Amino acid sequence: MKKITLTLIILLGFAFNVQAQFVNENFDLLQNYVLPNGWITTFTDNFIGIDDYYTACSGTQYLYAHIYKNETTEITTSRNNTIFPGIPIISFNLKIMDYNLETPFVGDFGTIEMLYSVDNGANWYNGLTINSTNFTPSNNCQLLSHKVTTGYITSLNNFRVKFKFVHNSGDWEAIIDDFKVDLEFTSAATPTLDLANLSIYPNPVSDRLNIDYKENISNLTVYDLSGRSVKSFTTNNSNNSIDVSDLKSGIYMLRIETENKNVSTVKFIKK
């Protein structure tokens, strides 16, 4: 159940924090226990699939991995198509059950690694390593999360997440539910502009939006509230004027990048 939504958290003048949720998968809308579209699994004797045998963390269905052998067992999410810049925050609920006893697993089950890639899988970074020293299985779902430490990402076209399961002992089942990727972006996420010397006018605007700053601006990108880039301009001036007359009425975000790579995102209203 993937969806793209946007929640405005704070609006303070030109500087603001915004959080967008561009992946929200609780596995309930999947028919015939098939995996989400584009998700890829690797296993031989172990198994990864969708089930509803146990009580899900929410809804009725969940993703599970049945692990009883030491072999490569992993699942990789689909490539995300959003291009909204920011800092991804990955979260999910987890339970680990004894496959035979149907109770929370006791002992050293092994490890579950949550990894992420910002280049469509060419390179992977460790986000979370879950093992018996930092995770105690119970009948309750436990929420885990990780904010991507590689910092502000200018494009999420190639962002993917992987779960890797490593067996140590026993016969167990990992239940994953409510998988989400939220996107946080803020004017403080990278070196920012001196907002006291930034002028954006008129706001609201009907046709031409003026952007003046004390340094030369190199790039201007306009995003709508779905995170889609709707206009992009390359410039090398401190005083700029862009045509927004063809935009529909509503709220937009303008990402401003200077030639010194300072970045701020500001909002404007199209009348």
Short mmCIF file of C-alpha atoms in Angstrom, two decimals:
data_model
loop_
_atom_site.label_atom_id
_atom_site.label_comp_id
_atom_site.label_asym_id
_atom_site.label_seq_id
_atom_site.Cartn_x
_atom_site.Cartn_y
_atom_site.Cartn_z
CA MET A 1 0.00 0.00 0.00
CA LYS A 2 2.27 2.74 -1.26
CA LYS A 3 1.23 6.33 -1.15
CA ILE A 4 2.80 9.75 -1.34
CA THR A 5 1.58 12.31 1.16
CA LEU A 6 3.00 15.49 2.58
CA THR A 7 2.57 16.95 6.04
CA LEU A 8 3.58 20.52 6.81
CA ILE A 9 5.13 20.60 10.27
CA ILE A 10 6.39 24.14 10.76
CA LEU A 11 6.16 27.27 8.64
CA LEU A 12 8.22 30.18 9.94
CA GLY A 13 8.69 32.97 7.44
CA PHE A 14 10.84 31.61 4.67
CA ALA A 15 12.56 28.88 6.71
CA PHE A 16 10.52 25.76 7.43
CA ASN A 17 10.64 22.06 8.23
CA VAL A 18 8.58 19.65 6.16
CA GLN A 19 8.16 15.90 6.42
CA ALA A 20 6.93 13.84 3.49
CA GLN A 21 5.95 10.19 3.62
CA PHE A 22 6.62 8.53 0.30
CA VAL A 23 6.49 4.86 1.33
CA ASN A 24 3.81 3.46 3.63
CA GLU A 25 3.47 -0.32 3.30
CA ASN A 26 1.47 -2.39 5.78
CA PHE A 27 1.00 -5.26 3.26
CA ASP A 28 -2.80 -5.41 3.73
CA LEU A 29 -3.84 -4.60 0.16
CA LEU A 30 -1.68 -7.30 -1.41
CA GLN A 31 -3.72 -10.01 -3.11
CA ASN A 32 -2.94 -13.75 -2.88
CA TYR A 33 0.02 -13.08 -0.57
CA VAL A 34 2.18 -11.65 -3.34
CA LEU A 35 5.03 -9.31 -2.48
CA PRO A 36 4.76 -5.58 -3.17
CA ASN A 37 5.42 -4.68 -6.78
CA GLY A 38 9.13 -4.48 -7.52
CA TRP A 39 10.33 -6.06 -4.25
CA ILE A 40 12.98 -8.73 -4.89
CA THR A 41 13.85 -11.72 -2.70
CA THR A 42 16.89 -14.00 -2.54
CA PHE A 43 16.74 -17.35 -0.72
CA THR A 44 17.08 -21.10 -1.30
CA ASP A 45 15.59 -23.12 1.59
CA ASN A 46 14.58 -20.27 3.86
CA PHE A 47 11.50 -18.36 2.77
CA ILE A 48 10.24 -14.77 2.51
CA GLY A 49 6.62 -13.96 1.82
CA ILE A 50 3.36 -12.38 2.96
CA ASP A 51 1.17 -14.02 5.62
CA ASP A 52 -1.66 -13.43 8.09
CA TYR A 53 -1.16 -16.35 10.51
CA TYR A 54 -0.01 -14.26 13.46
CA THR A 55 -1.61 -11.03 14.63
CA ALA A 56 -0.20 -8.27 12.45
CA CYS A 57 1.15 -5.08 13.97
CA SER A 58 -1.64 -3.28 12.13
CA GLY A 59 -4.27 -4.65 9.78
CA THR A 60 -4.12 -8.35 8.95
CA GLN A 61 -1.11 -9.12 6.74
CA TYR A 62 2.63 -8.71 7.19
CA LEU A 63 5.96 -9.56 5.59
CA TYR A 64 7.72 -12.54 7.10
CA ALA A 65 11.02 -14.38 6.76
CA HIS A 66 11.23 -18.01 7.85
CA ILE A 67 14.87 -18.60 8.83
CA TYR A 68 16.32 -21.97 9.78
CA LYS A 69 19.44 -22.28 7.62
CA ASN A 70 22.58 -20.21 7.23
CA GLU A 71 22.20 -19.05 3.64
CA THR A 72 21.79 -15.77 1.79
CA THR A 73 18.28 -14.59 2.63
CA GLU A 74 17.29 -11.04 1.81
CA ILE A 75 14.57 -8.83 0.40
CA THR A 76 15.07 -5.53 -1.41
CA THR A 77 12.38 -2.90 -1.86
CA SER A 78 11.51 -1.39 -5.20
CA ARG A 79 13.28 1.65 -6.57
CA ASN A 80 11.55 4.81 -5.40
CA ASN A 81 10.57 7.30 -8.08
CA THR A 82 10.20 10.46 -6.03
CA ILE A 83 12.75 13.18 -6.65
CA PHE A 84 12.07 15.29 -3.59
CA PRO A 85 15.32 16.15 -1.78
CA GLY A 86 15.80 15.55 1.94
CA ILE A 87 16.82 13.11 4.67
CA PRO A 88 15.09 9.67 4.60
CA ILE A 89 13.87 8.15 7.87
CA ILE A 90 13.21 4.39 7.64
CA SER A 91 10.92 2.72 10.18
CA PHE A 92 9.17 -0.63 10.63
CA ASN A 93 7.63 -2.88 13.28
CA LEU A 94 9.34 -6.17 14.12
CA LYS A 95 8.50 -9.41 15.94
CA ILE A 96 10.60 -12.59 16.04
CA MET A 97 8.73 -15.81 16.77
CA ASP A 98 9.83 -19.41 17.35
CA TYR A 99 8.53 -21.20 14.25
CA ASN A 100 7.65 -24.44 16.06
CA LEU A 101 6.55 -23.17 19.47
CA GLU A 102 4.75 -20.11 18.06
CA THR A 103 6.04 -18.04 20.96
CA PRO A 104 8.65 -15.25 21.07
CA PHE A 105 12.04 -16.69 20.16
CA VAL A 106 14.45 -17.30 23.03
CA GLY A 107 18.19 -17.36 22.38
CA ASP A 108 20.66 -16.07 19.83
CA PHE A 109 18.64 -16.09 16.61
CA GLY A 110 21.33 -14.39 14.52
CA THR A 111 21.09 -10.96 12.93
CA ILE A 112 18.71 -8.92 10.84
CA GLU A 113 20.40 -6.13 8.93
CA MET A 114 18.51 -3.19 7.50
CA LEU A 115 20.55 -1.56 4.77
CA TYR A 116 19.87 1.27 2.33
CA SER A 117 21.23 2.42 -1.00
CA VAL A 118 21.12 5.84 -2.62
CA ASP A 119 22.37 4.59 -6.00
CA ASN A 120 19.89 1.82 -6.86
CA GLY A 121 21.90 -0.91 -5.12
CA ALA A 122 25.39 -0.18 -6.41
CA ASN A 123 26.48 0.54 -2.84
CA TRP A 124 24.78 -0.39 0.44
CA TYR A 125 25.03 1.30 3.82
CA ASN A 126 24.17 -0.30 7.14
CA GLY A 127 21.25 1.35 8.90
CA LEU A 128 20.39 -1.12 11.67
CA THR A 129 21.86 -4.39 12.91
CA ILE A 130 19.39 -6.30 15.05
CA ASN A 131 20.54 -9.22 17.22
CA SER A 132 19.90 -10.83 20.61
CA THR A 133 22.07 -8.23 22.37
CA ASN A 134 19.90 -5.28 21.36
CA PHE A 135 16.51 -6.87 20.64
CA THR A 136 14.42 -9.06 22.97
CA PRO A 137 11.58 -10.79 21.10
CA SER A 138 8.10 -10.50 22.61
CA ASN A 139 4.48 -10.92 21.57
CA ASN A 140 4.33 -7.19 20.95
CA CYS A 141 5.55 -5.46 17.82
CA GLN A 142 8.56 -3.25 18.41
CA LEU A 143 9.05 -0.11 16.36
CA LEU A 144 12.54 0.46 14.97
CA SER A 145 13.75 3.41 12.95
CA HIS A 146 16.86 4.88 11.36
CA LYS A 147 17.61 8.32 9.97
CA VAL A 148 19.95 8.08 7.01
CA THR A 149 23.35 9.35 8.12
CA THR A 150 24.69 10.13 4.66
CA GLY A 151 22.91 13.46 5.07
CA TYR A 152 20.81 15.53 2.73
CA ILE A 153 20.03 13.66 -0.49
CA THR A 154 19.26 15.80 -3.52
CA SER A 155 17.47 13.04 -5.45
CA LEU A 156 15.76 9.88 -4.20
CA ASN A 157 15.21 8.31 -7.60
CA ASN A 158 17.62 5.51 -6.68
CA PHE A 159 16.77 5.01 -3.00
CA ARG A 160 16.19 1.39 -1.92
CA VAL A 161 16.06 -0.56 1.34
CA LYS A 162 17.22 -4.13 1.96
CA PHE A 163 16.56 -6.55 4.82
CA LYS A 164 19.20 -9.25 5.23
CA PHE A 165 18.58 -12.22 7.54
CA VAL A 166 21.49 -14.22 9.00
CA HIS A 167 20.81 -17.48 10.88
CA ASN A 168 22.69 -18.42 14.04
CA SER A 169 20.47 -20.93 15.83
CA GLY A 170 16.95 -22.29 16.00
CA ASP A 171 14.01 -22.10 13.63
CA TRP A 172 12.48 -18.64 13.68
CA GLU A 173 10.24 -16.28 11.84
CA ALA A 174 10.81 -12.54 11.54
CA ILE A 175 7.62 -10.52 11.11
CA ILE A 176 7.97 -7.07 9.58
CA ASP A 177 5.02 -4.71 9.34
CA ASP A 178 4.24 -1.03 8.83
CA PHE A 179 7.30 -0.35 6.69
CA LYS A 180 7.64 3.37 6.08
CA VAL A 181 10.11 5.80 4.61
CA ASP A 182 9.52 9.39 5.69
CA LEU A 183 11.43 12.24 4.16
CA GLU A 184 12.56 15.14 6.30
CA PHE A 185 13.81 18.29 4.72
CA THR A 186 14.62 21.52 6.42
CA SER A 187 16.47 24.69 5.63
CA ALA A 188 19.00 23.54 8.25
CA ALA A 189 19.74 20.22 6.54
CA THR A 190 22.73 21.64 4.62
CA PRO A 191 24.73 24.86 4.80
CA THR A 192 21.93 27.38 4.41
CA LEU A 193 21.39 30.78 2.97
CA ASP A 194 21.45 33.88 5.11
CA LEU A 195 17.70 34.42 5.10
CA ALA A 196 18.07 37.99 6.30
CA ASN A 197 19.63 38.76 2.92
CA LEU A 198 17.16 36.73 0.86
CA SER A 199 14.18 38.43 -0.75
CA ILE A 200 11.38 36.58 -2.52
CA TYR A 201 8.59 38.72 -3.91
CA PRO A 202 5.77 39.13 -4.58
CA ASN A 203 4.42 36.35 -2.38
CA PRO A 204 1.66 35.39 -3.22
CA VAL A 205 2.63 35.68 -6.88
CA SER A 206 0.65 35.73 -10.13
CA ASP A 207 3.25 35.63 -12.88
CA ARG A 208 6.91 36.41 -12.12
CA LEU A 209 8.63 35.54 -8.85
CA ASN A 210 11.74 37.54 -7.97
CA ILE A 211 14.57 36.01 -5.95
CA ASP A 212 17.33 38.33 -4.76
CA TYR A 213 20.32 37.29 -2.66
CA LYS A 214 23.71 38.67 -1.67
CA GLU A 215 25.52 35.88 -3.60
CA ASN A 216 25.07 34.42 -7.04
CA ILE A 217 22.38 31.74 -7.25
CA SER A 218 23.20 28.72 -9.39
CA ASN A 219 20.01 26.64 -9.34
CA LEU A 220 16.32 27.21 -8.64
CA THR A 221 13.91 24.28 -8.45
CA VAL A 222 10.16 24.50 -7.84
CA TYR A 223 8.37 21.51 -6.25
CA ASP A 224 4.67 20.91 -5.81
CA LEU A 225 3.22 19.34 -2.67
CA SER A 226 3.62 15.81 -4.03
CA GLY A 227 7.38 16.33 -4.16
CA ARG A 228 7.46 16.53 -7.96
CA SER A 229 9.80 18.98 -9.62
CA VAL A 230 7.63 21.26 -11.79
CA LYS A 231 10.17 23.87 -12.83
CA SER A 232 13.94 24.12 -12.81
CA PHE A 233 16.22 27.03 -13.66
CA THR A 234 19.99 27.33 -14.01
CA THR A 235 21.36 30.79 -13.43
CA ASN A 236 24.43 32.66 -12.29
CA ASN A 237 22.99 35.86 -10.89
CA SER A 238 22.22 37.31 -7.50
CA ASN A 239 19.00 38.90 -8.82
CA ASN A 240 16.65 36.48 -10.55
CA SER A 241 13.12 36.50 -11.91
CA ILE A 242 11.31 33.29 -12.86
CA ASP A 243 8.03 32.80 -14.70
CA VAL A 244 5.47 30.85 -12.64
CA SER A 245 2.38 32.08 -14.47
CA ASP A 246 1.56 28.59 -15.80
CA LEU A 247 1.49 26.98 -12.35
CA LYS A 248 -1.85 26.10 -10.80
CA SER A 249 -2.93 28.03 -7.72
CA GLY A 250 -1.54 26.59 -4.50
CA ILE A 251 1.52 26.24 -2.26
CA TYR A 252 4.92 25.44 -3.77
CA MET A 253 8.43 24.94 -2.44
CA LEU A 254 11.40 26.67 -4.02
CA ARG A 255 14.83 25.14 -3.52
CA ILE A 256 17.57 27.73 -3.85
CA GLU A 257 21.19 26.72 -4.30
CA THR A 258 24.04 29.20 -4.50
CA GLU A 259 27.29 28.82 -6.39
CA ASN A 260 28.89 28.07 -3.00
CA LYS A 261 26.52 25.09 -2.57
CA ASN A 262 24.50 26.68 0.21
CA VAL A 263 20.88 25.54 0.06
CA SER A 264 17.57 26.65 1.52
CA THR A 265 14.01 25.66 0.72
CA VAL A 266 11.33 28.31 0.98
CA LYS A 267 7.62 28.36 0.31
CA PHE A 268 5.62 30.60 -1.95
CA ILE A 269 1.98 30.80 -2.89
CA LYS A 270 0.78 30.92 -6.48
CA LYS A 271 -2.44 32.94 -6.81
#
